[in-house]
Amino acid sequence: MKKTKRLLVLLLVIVTAVSLGPAISAENVSAAGKVQAIKYSLVPAMKSIKVKWNKPQNRKVSYYVIYRTEFRVKDIYDIEPVPMSDYKKVKKVAGWKSAWKDREVRQGCYYDYVIRGYRKTGGKAKLVCDSYRPGATYYQCPGLQRPDLIDGGYGENYCNSKSKLYLYVQRTDGMTPSGVAIFRKAKGESEYQKINVKDIEKGKFDCGKTYLDDTVRPGETYYYKAKTYVKRFGKKKYSPASNTVKLSALNFEGKYAAKAMTAEGTVKEFSIRLVSDKYNGVLTLQSGAGFEGPVYATVDGGKDYGQQRITLKSYSKDNKNWCAIPSDGLQITAGQTVYLKFRFDSGSGYFSAGSGEESAIDFMYEKTAYAGSAAFGTTETVIKLKEGTASAFPDYDN
């Protein structure tokens, strides 16, 4: 369940008389026994959290009791609302106050609070205001929150490539950082090193920003971590390290040369040749006919043959010796040449090879996957025999 930040709205209670006469005045609301809802905010510091609340309207408060609950979670999305019984009393403050600083907090933990105001009359204490709302939580953590690091070049705003990798650093709670440090190690290296990255977005770091590493070597695989920091007395205080992101400096979109090996005509099956670019990632093609293809489409001599369902039956490395497609799919690596044999599901179909107005094979998400420079996104692979090219596109929207 995603976290829910509680925004407490001041409730103005209007009580009407049974006889539909004048409403009870604001001064008499307290006497009517209503508990007023109050809102509060949390301000994190390096070793504390300040709790600030709005005083109730037209109510006298003798003292406030502050309750607290602690969340020890690895991910904020694991935080769930808890019953009032899980909140423990931590402080009692005078009624004229509207803030309190909690110094008994621990780094890496999240805290939520409940503020309850009481009025003492005749030796008894009566609850007059309360911030607790069942089913909601509004939490904070002291210091710098462990940031999240994700692939920033997956295609929506920026695209990774064989020479550029984008990283997005984000945080939601804790102190606002002064800046970000990125650490990297190449595959096979044992230690992370702090690297210089380019801040490609204007303004200060608040909730998140994108950074560019343009010092990568084509074809290399890298592991990244990030830390945020604040400056204190001329020194930098760092957050815990983020999660690890693995990115490869490869073509964002797989690029291939394609050629029909079977002559045009009505056939039961046909074969093609694919040559993978040397900076491609691994392309996986599945055998069998599926809900989303593959399909072959051709327009030749003005006649549209529509989308004809086909099945990838076998592959070869030399166009002589053919093998069945592995159960986990055929993997085509960078620089590799492979021959693919397809069969028409209907028994036979018209194949225009590299001629006509259109001649293309389309693999959709169910039957293909490309692992290039993007960390996520499903793949569509299109083989254009007329143009002699093919592409494997990682679609972040699917």
mmCIF file of C-alpha atoms in Angstrom:
data_model
loop_
_atom_site.group_PDB
_atom_site.id
_atom_site.type_symbol
_atom_site.label_atom_id
_atom_site.label_comp_id
_atom_site.label_asym_id
_atom_site.label_seq_id
_atom_site.Cartn_x
_atom_site.Cartn_y
_atom_site.Cartn_z
ATOM 1 C CA MET A 1 0.000 0.000 0.000
ATOM 2 C CA LYS A 2 1.342 3.417 -0.877
ATOM 3 C CA LYS A 3 1.941 5.852 1.949
ATOM 4 C CA THR A 4 -0.796 8.388 2.746
ATOM 5 C CA LYS A 5 0.202 11.760 4.129
ATOM 6 C CA ARG A 6 -2.524 13.089 6.392
ATOM 7 C CA LEU A 7 -3.720 16.617 5.796
ATOM 8 C CA LEU A 8 -5.877 17.500 8.761
ATOM 9 C CA VAL A 9 -8.561 20.046 8.030
ATOM 10 C CA LEU A 10 -9.940 22.282 10.727
ATOM 11 C CA LEU A 11 -13.535 21.253 11.349
ATOM 12 C CA LEU A 12 -16.034 23.940 12.210
ATOM 13 C CA VAL A 13 -18.952 22.276 13.959
ATOM 14 C CA ILE A 14 -22.323 23.947 13.652
ATOM 15 C CA VAL A 15 -25.010 22.511 15.854
ATOM 16 C CA THR A 16 -28.577 23.480 15.116
ATOM 17 C CA ALA A 17 -31.354 23.397 17.635
ATOM 18 C CA VAL A 18 -34.045 20.756 17.363
ATOM 19 C CA SER A 19 -36.641 23.481 16.920
ATOM 20 C CA LEU A 20 -34.660 24.857 13.943
ATOM 21 C CA GLY A 21 -33.880 27.899 16.000
ATOM 22 C CA PRO A 22 -30.556 29.851 16.114
ATOM 23 C CA ALA A 23 -27.279 27.880 16.012
ATOM 24 C CA ILE A 24 -25.238 27.536 19.187
ATOM 25 C CA SER A 25 -22.587 30.271 19.292
ATOM 26 C CA ALA A 26 -18.859 29.510 18.874
ATOM 27 C CA GLU A 27 -18.289 30.373 22.528
ATOM 28 C CA ASN A 28 -20.629 27.583 23.572
ATOM 29 C CA VAL A 29 -19.250 24.864 21.291
ATOM 30 C CA SER A 30 -16.910 23.654 24.011
ATOM 31 C CA ALA A 31 -19.778 23.379 26.382
ATOM 32 C CA ALA A 32 -21.568 21.228 23.820
ATOM 33 C CA GLY A 33 -18.881 18.579 24.405
ATOM 34 C CA LYS A 34 -17.347 18.471 20.939
ATOM 35 C CA VAL A 35 -13.689 17.509 20.483
ATOM 36 C CA GLN A 36 -12.112 19.785 17.903
ATOM 37 C CA ALA A 37 -9.811 18.373 15.245
ATOM 38 C CA ILE A 38 -6.431 20.080 14.977
ATOM 39 C CA LYS A 39 -3.716 19.819 12.353
ATOM 40 C CA TYR A 40 0.025 19.584 12.836
ATOM 41 C CA SER A 41 3.300 19.538 10.932
ATOM 42 C CA LEU A 42 6.671 17.845 11.396
ATOM 43 C CA VAL A 43 9.984 19.604 10.778
ATOM 44 C CA PRO A 44 13.032 17.307 10.659
ATOM 45 C CA ALA A 45 16.541 18.295 11.777
ATOM 46 C CA MET A 46 19.718 16.217 11.845
ATOM 47 C CA LYS A 47 19.007 14.682 15.258
ATOM 48 C CA SER A 48 15.460 15.722 16.051
ATOM 49 C CA ILE A 49 11.923 16.231 14.779
ATOM 50 C CA LYS A 50 9.964 19.339 15.693
ATOM 51 C CA VAL A 51 6.228 18.832 16.177
ATOM 52 C CA LYS A 52 4.114 21.958 15.551
ATOM 53 C CA TRP A 53 0.360 22.145 15.931
ATOM 54 C CA ASN A 54 -2.440 24.652 15.494
ATOM 55 C CA LYS A 55 -4.210 25.649 18.677
ATOM 56 C CA PRO A 56 -7.951 24.966 18.713
ATOM 57 C CA GLN A 57 -10.320 27.841 18.030
ATOM 58 C CA ASN A 58 -12.267 29.261 20.967
ATOM 59 C CA ARG A 59 -10.995 26.597 23.346
ATOM 60 C CA LYS A 60 -8.921 26.883 26.487
ATOM 61 C CA VAL A 61 -6.244 24.211 26.816
ATOM 62 C CA SER A 62 -4.539 23.526 30.129
ATOM 63 C CA TYR A 63 -1.977 21.099 28.696
ATOM 64 C CA TYR A 64 -1.169 18.906 25.705
ATOM 65 C CA VAL A 65 -0.174 15.262 25.729
ATOM 66 C CA ILE A 66 1.970 14.107 22.796
ATOM 67 C CA TYR A 67 1.987 10.496 21.674
ATOM 68 C CA ARG A 68 4.384 8.853 19.222
ATOM 69 C CA THR A 69 4.731 5.684 17.183
ATOM 70 C CA GLU A 70 7.865 4.435 15.449
ATOM 71 C CA PHE A 71 8.128 2.721 12.064
ATOM 72 C CA ARG A 72 11.224 0.619 11.347
ATOM 73 C CA VAL A 73 10.930 -0.149 7.660
ATOM 74 C CA LYS A 74 13.280 -0.458 4.688
ATOM 75 C CA ASP A 75 10.786 1.222 2.371
ATOM 76 C CA ILE A 76 8.321 4.001 3.177
ATOM 77 C CA TYR A 77 5.675 2.159 1.176
ATOM 78 C CA ASP A 78 5.691 -0.465 3.913
ATOM 79 C CA ILE A 79 4.340 2.087 6.391
ATOM 80 C CA GLU A 80 0.718 1.398 7.268
ATOM 81 C CA PRO A 81 -1.665 3.320 9.561
ATOM 82 C CA VAL A 82 -1.804 1.907 13.087
ATOM 83 C CA PRO A 83 -4.431 2.138 15.859
ATOM 84 C CA MET A 84 -4.147 4.681 18.639
ATOM 85 C CA SER A 85 -3.093 1.888 20.992
ATOM 86 C CA ASP A 86 0.256 1.730 19.114
ATOM 87 C CA TYR A 87 1.075 5.334 20.023
ATOM 88 C CA LYS A 88 2.976 5.786 23.289
ATOM 89 C CA LYS A 89 2.914 8.878 25.484
ATOM 90 C CA VAL A 90 6.221 10.751 25.154
ATOM 91 C CA LYS A 91 5.605 14.287 26.461
ATOM 92 C CA LYS A 92 3.243 16.579 28.357
ATOM 93 C CA VAL A 93 3.555 20.310 27.632
ATOM 94 C CA ALA A 94 1.819 23.452 28.871
ATOM 95 C CA GLY A 95 -1.351 24.650 27.164
ATOM 96 C CA TRP A 96 0.210 27.899 25.952
ATOM 97 C CA LYS A 97 2.721 26.007 23.792
ATOM 98 C CA SER A 98 2.212 25.017 20.154
ATOM 99 C CA ALA A 99 5.457 23.147 19.430
ATOM 100 C CA TRP A 100 7.788 20.561 20.910
ATOM 101 C CA LYS A 101 11.102 19.137 19.713
ATOM 102 C CA ASP A 102 11.573 15.394 19.948
ATOM 103 C CA ARG A 103 15.264 14.645 20.476
ATOM 104 C CA GLU A 104 14.812 10.973 21.309
ATOM 105 C CA VAL A 105 14.698 9.807 17.701
ATOM 106 C CA ARG A 106 16.900 7.447 15.740
ATOM 107 C CA GLN A 107 18.394 7.723 12.286
ATOM 108 C CA GLY A 108 16.719 5.478 9.732
ATOM 109 C CA CYS A 109 13.402 5.348 11.615
ATOM 110 C CA TYR A 110 10.120 7.113 10.837
ATOM 111 C CA TYR A 111 7.835 8.696 13.399
ATOM 112 C CA ASP A 112 4.216 9.783 13.578
ATOM 113 C CA TYR A 113 2.616 11.769 16.378
ATOM 114 C CA VAL A 114 -0.748 12.453 17.984
ATOM 115 C CA ILE A 115 -1.410 15.691 19.867
ATOM 116 C CA ARG A 116 -4.272 15.830 22.356
ATOM 117 C CA GLY A 117 -5.259 18.942 24.303
ATOM 118 C CA TYR A 118 -6.966 18.839 27.702
ATOM 119 C CA ARG A 119 -8.725 21.418 29.876
ATOM 120 C CA LYS A 120 -8.730 21.033 33.623
ATOM 121 C CA THR A 121 -11.932 22.055 35.355
ATOM 122 C CA GLY A 122 -13.050 21.064 38.818
ATOM 123 C CA GLY A 123 -10.091 18.790 39.289
ATOM 124 C CA LYS A 124 -10.904 16.820 36.154
ATOM 125 C CA ALA A 125 -9.300 16.878 32.717
ATOM 126 C CA LYS A 126 -11.479 16.980 29.628
ATOM 127 C CA LEU A 127 -10.300 16.273 26.070
ATOM 128 C CA VAL A 128 -10.992 19.344 23.947
ATOM 129 C CA CYS A 129 -8.869 18.818 20.809
ATOM 130 C CA ASP A 130 -7.243 15.876 19.019
ATOM 131 C CA SER A 131 -5.077 15.331 15.920
ATOM 132 C CA TYR A 132 -5.603 11.562 15.620
ATOM 133 C CA ARG A 133 -7.326 10.278 12.482
ATOM 134 C CA PRO A 134 -7.951 6.515 12.145
ATOM 135 C CA GLY A 135 -6.657 4.982 8.940
ATOM 136 C CA ALA A 136 -4.137 7.742 8.189
ATOM 137 C CA THR A 137 -0.536 8.499 9.008
ATOM 138 C CA TYR A 138 1.715 11.520 8.594
ATOM 139 C CA TYR A 139 5.319 10.591 9.293
ATOM 140 C CA GLN A 140 8.837 12.005 9.210
ATOM 141 C CA CYS A 141 12.398 10.894 9.819
ATOM 142 C CA PRO A 142 15.297 12.773 11.391
ATOM 143 C CA GLY A 143 18.358 13.708 9.371
ATOM 144 C CA LEU A 144 18.808 12.769 5.745
ATOM 145 C CA GLN A 145 16.579 10.076 4.371
ATOM 146 C CA ARG A 146 18.138 7.208 2.439
ATOM 147 C CA PRO A 147 17.533 8.332 -1.162
ATOM 148 C CA ASP A 148 16.040 6.269 -3.968
ATOM 149 C CA LEU A 149 18.075 5.857 -7.141
ATOM 150 C CA ILE A 150 16.384 4.890 -10.414
ATOM 151 C CA ASP A 151 17.169 4.741 -14.104
ATOM 152 C CA GLY A 152 16.696 8.312 -15.338
ATOM 153 C CA GLY A 153 17.173 7.489 -19.018
ATOM 154 C CA TYR A 154 14.412 4.967 -19.628
ATOM 155 C CA GLY A 155 12.844 7.022 -22.409
ATOM 156 C CA GLU A 156 10.236 9.353 -20.936
ATOM 157 C CA ASN A 157 12.459 12.425 -20.553
ATOM 158 C CA TYR A 158 15.939 11.154 -21.391
ATOM 159 C CA CYS A 159 17.350 8.149 -23.228
ATOM 160 C CA ASN A 160 20.462 6.268 -22.176
ATOM 161 C CA SER A 161 22.978 5.381 -24.866
ATOM 162 C CA LYS A 162 26.399 3.820 -25.348
ATOM 163 C CA SER A 163 27.983 7.116 -24.255
ATOM 164 C CA LYS A 164 25.482 8.625 -21.782
ATOM 165 C CA LEU A 165 23.688 7.227 -18.738
ATOM 166 C CA TYR A 166 21.088 9.160 -16.748
ATOM 167 C CA LEU A 167 20.339 8.715 -13.050
ATOM 168 C CA TYR A 168 17.406 10.089 -11.072
ATOM 169 C CA VAL A 169 17.851 10.649 -7.330
ATOM 170 C CA GLN A 170 14.768 11.244 -5.205
ATOM 171 C CA ARG A 171 13.737 11.657 -1.579
ATOM 172 C CA THR A 172 10.409 12.341 0.088
ATOM 173 C CA ASP A 173 11.140 12.889 3.773
ATOM 174 C CA GLY A 174 13.807 14.036 6.164
ATOM 175 C CA MET A 175 15.883 17.179 5.800
ATOM 176 C CA THR A 176 16.157 18.873 2.415
ATOM 177 C CA PRO A 177 19.657 18.045 1.101
ATOM 178 C CA SER A 178 22.179 20.590 -0.118
ATOM 179 C CA GLY A 179 23.302 18.281 -2.922
ATOM 180 C CA VAL A 180 23.919 14.782 -4.232
ATOM 181 C CA ALA A 181 26.991 12.576 -4.666
ATOM 182 C CA ILE A 182 27.046 9.701 -7.176
ATOM 183 C CA PHE A 183 29.248 6.631 -6.750
ATOM 184 C CA ARG A 184 30.063 4.110 -9.478
ATOM 185 C CA LYS A 185 31.937 0.885 -10.117
ATOM 186 C CA ALA A 186 32.346 -0.986 -13.401
ATOM 187 C CA LYS A 187 31.507 -4.648 -13.690
ATOM 188 C CA GLY A 188 34.415 -6.616 -12.246
ATOM 189 C CA GLU A 189 35.611 -3.791 -9.967
ATOM 190 C CA SER A 190 35.397 -4.265 -6.203
ATOM 191 C CA GLU A 191 34.986 -0.714 -4.880
ATOM 192 C CA TYR A 192 32.772 2.252 -5.665
ATOM 193 C CA GLN A 193 34.365 5.565 -6.545
ATOM 194 C CA LYS A 194 32.766 8.995 -6.353
ATOM 195 C CA ILE A 195 32.387 10.353 -9.890
ATOM 196 C CA ASN A 196 31.682 13.732 -11.420
ATOM 197 C CA VAL A 197 28.240 13.937 -12.983
ATOM 198 C CA LYS A 198 26.380 16.745 -14.720
ATOM 199 C CA ASP A 199 23.371 18.325 -13.062
ATOM 200 C CA ILE A 200 21.101 18.766 -16.075
ATOM 201 C CA GLU A 201 18.165 20.365 -14.265
ATOM 202 C CA LYS A 202 18.161 23.901 -12.925
ATOM 203 C CA GLY A 203 17.541 24.773 -9.300
ATOM 204 C CA LYS A 204 18.357 23.253 -5.933
ATOM 205 C CA PHE A 205 17.817 19.625 -5.049
ATOM 206 C CA ASP A 206 14.491 19.209 -3.264
ATOM 207 C CA CYS A 207 12.481 16.070 -3.969
ATOM 208 C CA GLY A 208 14.481 14.774 -6.925
ATOM 209 C CA LYS A 209 16.790 15.591 -9.832
ATOM 210 C CA THR A 210 18.362 13.945 -12.865
ATOM 211 C CA TYR A 211 22.125 13.584 -13.280
ATOM 212 C CA LEU A 212 24.162 12.626 -16.344
ATOM 213 C CA ASP A 213 27.213 10.386 -16.410
ATOM 214 C CA ASP A 214 28.909 10.992 -19.760
ATOM 215 C CA THR A 215 32.228 9.401 -18.758
ATOM 216 C CA VAL A 216 31.103 5.851 -19.527
ATOM 217 C CA ARG A 217 32.833 3.537 -21.987
ATOM 218 C CA PRO A 218 30.668 2.009 -24.743
ATOM 219 C CA GLY A 219 29.764 -1.593 -24.037
ATOM 220 C CA GLU A 220 30.603 -1.423 -20.295
ATOM 221 C CA THR A 221 28.219 -2.312 -17.471
ATOM 222 C CA TYR A 222 28.145 -0.095 -14.364
ATOM 223 C CA TYR A 223 26.697 -0.178 -10.859
ATOM 224 C CA TYR A 224 25.618 3.081 -9.206
ATOM 225 C CA LYS A 225 24.745 4.318 -5.726
ATOM 226 C CA ALA A 226 23.831 7.790 -4.505
ATOM 227 C CA LYS A 227 24.037 9.782 -1.276
ATOM 228 C CA THR A 228 22.581 13.159 -0.422
ATOM 229 C CA TYR A 229 24.363 15.588 1.864
ATOM 230 C CA VAL A 230 23.993 18.785 3.876
ATOM 231 C CA LYS A 231 26.759 21.236 4.665
ATOM 232 C CA ARG A 232 27.456 21.839 8.349
ATOM 233 C CA PHE A 233 30.304 24.055 9.543
ATOM 234 C CA GLY A 234 32.160 23.688 6.282
ATOM 235 C CA LYS A 235 31.815 19.907 6.171
ATOM 236 C CA LYS A 236 29.439 17.603 4.343
ATOM 237 C CA LYS A 237 27.179 15.260 6.289
ATOM 238 C CA TYR A 238 26.052 12.363 4.091
ATOM 239 C CA SER A 239 22.902 10.260 4.034
ATOM 240 C CA PRO A 240 22.970 6.455 3.969
ATOM 241 C CA ALA A 241 23.720 5.037 0.513
ATOM 242 C CA SER A 242 20.815 4.426 -1.838
ATOM 243 C CA ASN A 243 19.839 1.199 -3.508
ATOM 244 C CA THR A 244 22.038 -0.038 -6.359
ATOM 245 C CA VAL A 245 21.153 0.547 -10.024
ATOM 246 C CA LYS A 246 22.772 -1.484 -12.792
ATOM 247 C CA LEU A 247 23.065 0.175 -16.220
ATOM 248 C CA SER A 248 24.931 -0.754 -19.373
ATOM 249 C CA ALA A 249 26.374 1.726 -21.870
ATOM 250 C CA LEU A 250 24.632 0.203 -24.875
ATOM 251 C CA ASN A 251 22.214 1.259 -27.581
ATOM 252 C CA PHE A 252 18.963 2.378 -26.005
ATOM 253 C CA GLU A 253 17.156 0.906 -29.007
ATOM 254 C CA GLY A 254 18.593 -2.260 -30.502
ATOM 255 C CA LYS A 255 19.816 -1.766 -34.101
ATOM 256 C CA TYR A 256 20.064 -4.545 -36.688
ATOM 257 C CA ALA A 257 20.657 -5.134 -40.386
ATOM 258 C CA ALA A 258 17.970 -7.391 -41.878
ATOM 259 C CA LYS A 259 17.760 -9.344 -45.128
ATOM 260 C CA ALA A 260 15.239 -11.836 -46.554
ATOM 261 C CA MET A 261 16.881 -15.177 -47.448
ATOM 262 C CA THR A 262 13.759 -16.641 -49.106
ATOM 263 C CA ALA A 263 12.562 -15.435 -52.520
ATOM 264 C CA GLU A 264 9.192 -13.724 -52.796
ATOM 265 C CA GLY A 265 6.124 -15.823 -53.437
ATOM 266 C CA THR A 266 3.495 -17.935 -51.709
ATOM 267 C CA VAL A 267 5.339 -20.138 -49.243
ATOM 268 C CA LYS A 268 4.786 -22.199 -46.112
ATOM 269 C CA GLU A 269 7.885 -20.833 -44.405
ATOM 270 C CA PHE A 270 10.631 -18.290 -44.966
ATOM 271 C CA SER A 271 13.940 -17.282 -43.430
ATOM 272 C CA ILE A 272 15.739 -14.004 -42.773
ATOM 273 C CA ARG A 273 19.160 -12.869 -41.598
ATOM 274 C CA LEU A 274 19.746 -10.483 -38.679
ATOM 275 C CA VAL A 275 23.072 -8.812 -37.896
ATOM 276 C CA SER A 276 23.250 -7.168 -34.478
ATOM 277 C CA ASP A 277 25.110 -3.878 -33.930
ATOM 278 C CA LYS A 278 28.254 -4.225 -31.809
ATOM 279 C CA TYR A 279 26.833 -1.935 -29.102
ATOM 280 C CA ASN A 280 23.476 -3.664 -28.812
ATOM 281 C CA GLY A 281 22.193 -5.296 -25.679
ATOM 282 C CA VAL A 282 20.834 -8.836 -25.649
ATOM 283 C CA LEU A 283 17.667 -9.417 -27.684
ATOM 284 C CA THR A 284 15.512 -12.416 -26.716
ATOM 285 C CA LEU A 285 12.956 -13.852 -29.137
ATOM 286 C CA GLN A 286 10.418 -16.453 -28.051
ATOM 287 C CA SER A 287 9.139 -19.323 -30.153
ATOM 288 C CA GLY A 288 5.507 -20.123 -30.828
ATOM 289 C CA ALA A 289 2.465 -18.068 -31.740
ATOM 290 C CA GLY A 290 1.167 -15.817 -29.013
ATOM 291 C CA PHE A 291 -1.569 -13.308 -28.319
ATOM 292 C CA GLU A 292 0.659 -10.462 -29.497
ATOM 293 C CA GLY A 293 2.420 -12.063 -32.443
ATOM 294 C CA PRO A 294 4.668 -12.321 -34.212
ATOM 295 C CA VAL A 295 2.887 -11.218 -37.382
ATOM 296 C CA TYR A 296 4.036 -10.607 -40.927
ATOM 297 C CA ALA A 297 2.559 -7.698 -42.892
ATOM 298 C CA THR A 298 3.098 -6.940 -46.559
ATOM 299 C CA VAL A 299 1.748 -4.619 -49.224
ATOM 300 C CA ASP A 300 2.917 -5.532 -52.737
ATOM 301 C CA GLY A 301 1.734 -4.130 -56.040
ATOM 302 C CA GLY A 302 -0.918 -2.135 -54.232
ATOM 303 C CA LYS A 303 -2.414 -5.249 -52.610
ATOM 304 C CA ASP A 304 -2.566 -5.321 -48.804
ATOM 305 C CA TYR A 305 -2.231 -8.865 -47.497
ATOM 306 C CA GLY A 306 -2.955 -7.763 -43.922
ATOM 307 C CA GLN A 307 -1.288 -9.101 -40.804
ATOM 308 C CA GLN A 308 -0.542 -12.783 -41.214
ATOM 309 C CA ARG A 309 0.237 -14.722 -38.060
ATOM 310 C CA ILE A 310 3.560 -16.525 -38.091
ATOM 311 C CA THR A 311 5.598 -18.665 -35.709
ATOM 312 C CA LEU A 312 9.360 -18.525 -35.129
ATOM 313 C CA LYS A 313 10.349 -22.169 -35.648
ATOM 314 C CA SER A 314 14.157 -22.410 -35.662
ATOM 315 C CA TYR A 315 17.452 -20.560 -35.963
ATOM 316 C CA SER A 316 20.866 -21.052 -37.513
ATOM 317 C CA LYS A 317 24.282 -19.441 -37.238
ATOM 318 C CA ASP A 318 25.401 -20.439 -40.732
ATOM 319 C CA ASN A 319 22.098 -20.767 -42.679
ATOM 320 C CA LYS A 320 22.789 -24.504 -42.986
ATOM 321 C CA ASN A 321 22.433 -26.191 -39.619
ATOM 322 C CA TRP A 322 19.111 -25.342 -37.950
ATOM 323 C CA CYS A 323 18.230 -25.657 -34.266
ATOM 324 C CA ALA A 324 14.980 -25.436 -32.314
ATOM 325 C CA ILE A 325 14.349 -22.219 -30.401
ATOM 326 C CA PRO A 326 15.372 -22.751 -26.728
ATOM 327 C CA SER A 327 12.515 -22.976 -24.239
ATOM 328 C CA ASP A 328 13.650 -19.742 -22.562
ATOM 329 C CA GLY A 329 14.016 -17.948 -25.889
ATOM 330 C CA LEU A 330 16.744 -17.291 -28.444
ATOM 331 C CA GLN A 331 19.292 -14.731 -27.268
ATOM 332 C CA ILE A 332 20.932 -12.559 -29.933
ATOM 333 C CA THR A 333 24.023 -10.802 -28.569
ATOM 334 C CA ALA A 334 25.964 -7.735 -29.724
ATOM 335 C CA GLY A 335 27.646 -8.174 -33.099
ATOM 336 C CA GLN A 336 26.087 -11.600 -33.683
ATOM 337 C CA THR A 337 24.700 -12.813 -37.022
ATOM 338 C CA VAL A 338 21.745 -15.163 -36.823
ATOM 339 C CA TYR A 339 19.290 -16.687 -39.297
ATOM 340 C CA LEU A 340 15.627 -17.041 -38.322
ATOM 341 C CA LYS A 341 13.047 -19.344 -39.881
ATOM 342 C CA PHE A 342 9.313 -18.540 -39.667
ATOM 343 C CA ARG A 343 6.231 -20.558 -40.645
ATOM 344 C CA PHE A 344 2.795 -19.209 -41.574
ATOM 345 C CA ASP A 345 0.191 -20.351 -39.027
ATOM 346 C CA SER A 346 -2.472 -20.652 -41.725
ATOM 347 C CA GLY A 347 -0.415 -23.157 -43.701
ATOM 348 C CA SER A 348 0.909 -20.758 -46.326
ATOM 349 C CA GLY A 349 1.040 -17.040 -47.076
ATOM 350 C CA TYR A 350 2.436 -14.489 -49.438
ATOM 351 C CA PHE A 351 6.003 -13.393 -48.673
ATOM 352 C CA SER A 352 7.289 -10.350 -50.577
ATOM 353 C CA ALA A 353 10.854 -10.648 -49.227
ATOM 354 C CA GLY A 354 12.561 -7.263 -49.655
ATOM 355 C CA SER A 355 10.241 -5.939 -52.340
ATOM 356 C CA GLY A 356 6.825 -4.276 -52.394
ATOM 357 C CA GLU A 357 5.624 -1.235 -50.530
ATOM 358 C CA GLU A 358 5.886 -2.964 -47.149
ATOM 359 C CA SER A 359 7.413 -6.169 -45.827
ATOM 360 C CA ALA A 360 7.759 -6.342 -42.051
ATOM 361 C CA ILE A 361 7.729 -8.735 -39.089
ATOM 362 C CA ASP A 362 6.408 -7.408 -35.802
ATOM 363 C CA PHE A 363 7.119 -8.996 -32.398
ATOM 364 C CA MET A 364 5.120 -7.484 -29.571
ATOM 365 C CA TYR A 365 5.731 -7.495 -25.814
ATOM 366 C CA GLU A 366 4.841 -11.114 -25.114
ATOM 367 C CA LYS A 367 7.397 -12.604 -27.475
ATOM 368 C CA THR A 368 10.441 -10.337 -27.264
ATOM 369 C CA ALA A 369 12.687 -8.590 -24.745
ATOM 370 C CA TYR A 370 15.623 -6.243 -25.263
ATOM 371 C CA ALA A 371 18.139 -5.577 -22.472
ATOM 372 C CA GLY A 372 19.990 -2.457 -23.572
ATOM 373 C CA SER A 373 20.785 0.732 -21.683
ATOM 374 C CA ALA A 374 17.282 1.118 -20.190
ATOM 375 C CA ALA A 375 16.636 -0.585 -16.860
ATOM 376 C CA PHE A 376 12.952 -1.272 -17.484
ATOM 377 C CA GLY A 377 10.252 -1.211 -20.150
ATOM 378 C CA THR A 378 8.755 -3.910 -22.356
ATOM 379 C CA THR A 379 9.968 -4.430 -25.912
ATOM 380 C CA GLU A 380 8.588 -4.230 -29.418
ATOM 381 C CA THR A 381 10.815 -5.647 -32.146
ATOM 382 C CA VAL A 382 10.142 -4.685 -35.774
ATOM 383 C CA ILE A 383 12.021 -6.231 -38.704
ATOM 384 C CA LYS A 384 11.636 -4.175 -41.902
ATOM 385 C CA LEU A 385 12.792 -6.356 -44.787
ATOM 386 C CA LYS A 386 12.121 -3.751 -47.484
ATOM 387 C CA GLU A 387 14.340 -1.218 -45.687
ATOM 388 C CA GLY A 388 16.858 -3.842 -44.585
ATOM 389 C CA THR A 389 16.767 -2.782 -40.943
ATOM 390 C CA ALA A 390 15.346 -3.929 -37.612
ATOM 391 C CA SER A 391 14.888 -2.333 -34.189
ATOM 392 C CA ALA A 392 14.125 -3.446 -30.647
ATOM 393 C CA PHE A 393 12.417 -0.610 -28.785
ATOM 394 C CA PRO A 394 12.076 -0.661 -24.958
ATOM 395 C CA ASP A 395 8.699 0.994 -24.380
ATOM 396 C CA TYR A 396 8.529 2.478 -20.860
ATOM 397 C CA ASP A 397 4.746 2.884 -21.187
ATOM 398 C CA ASN A 398 4.178 -0.885 -21.354
#
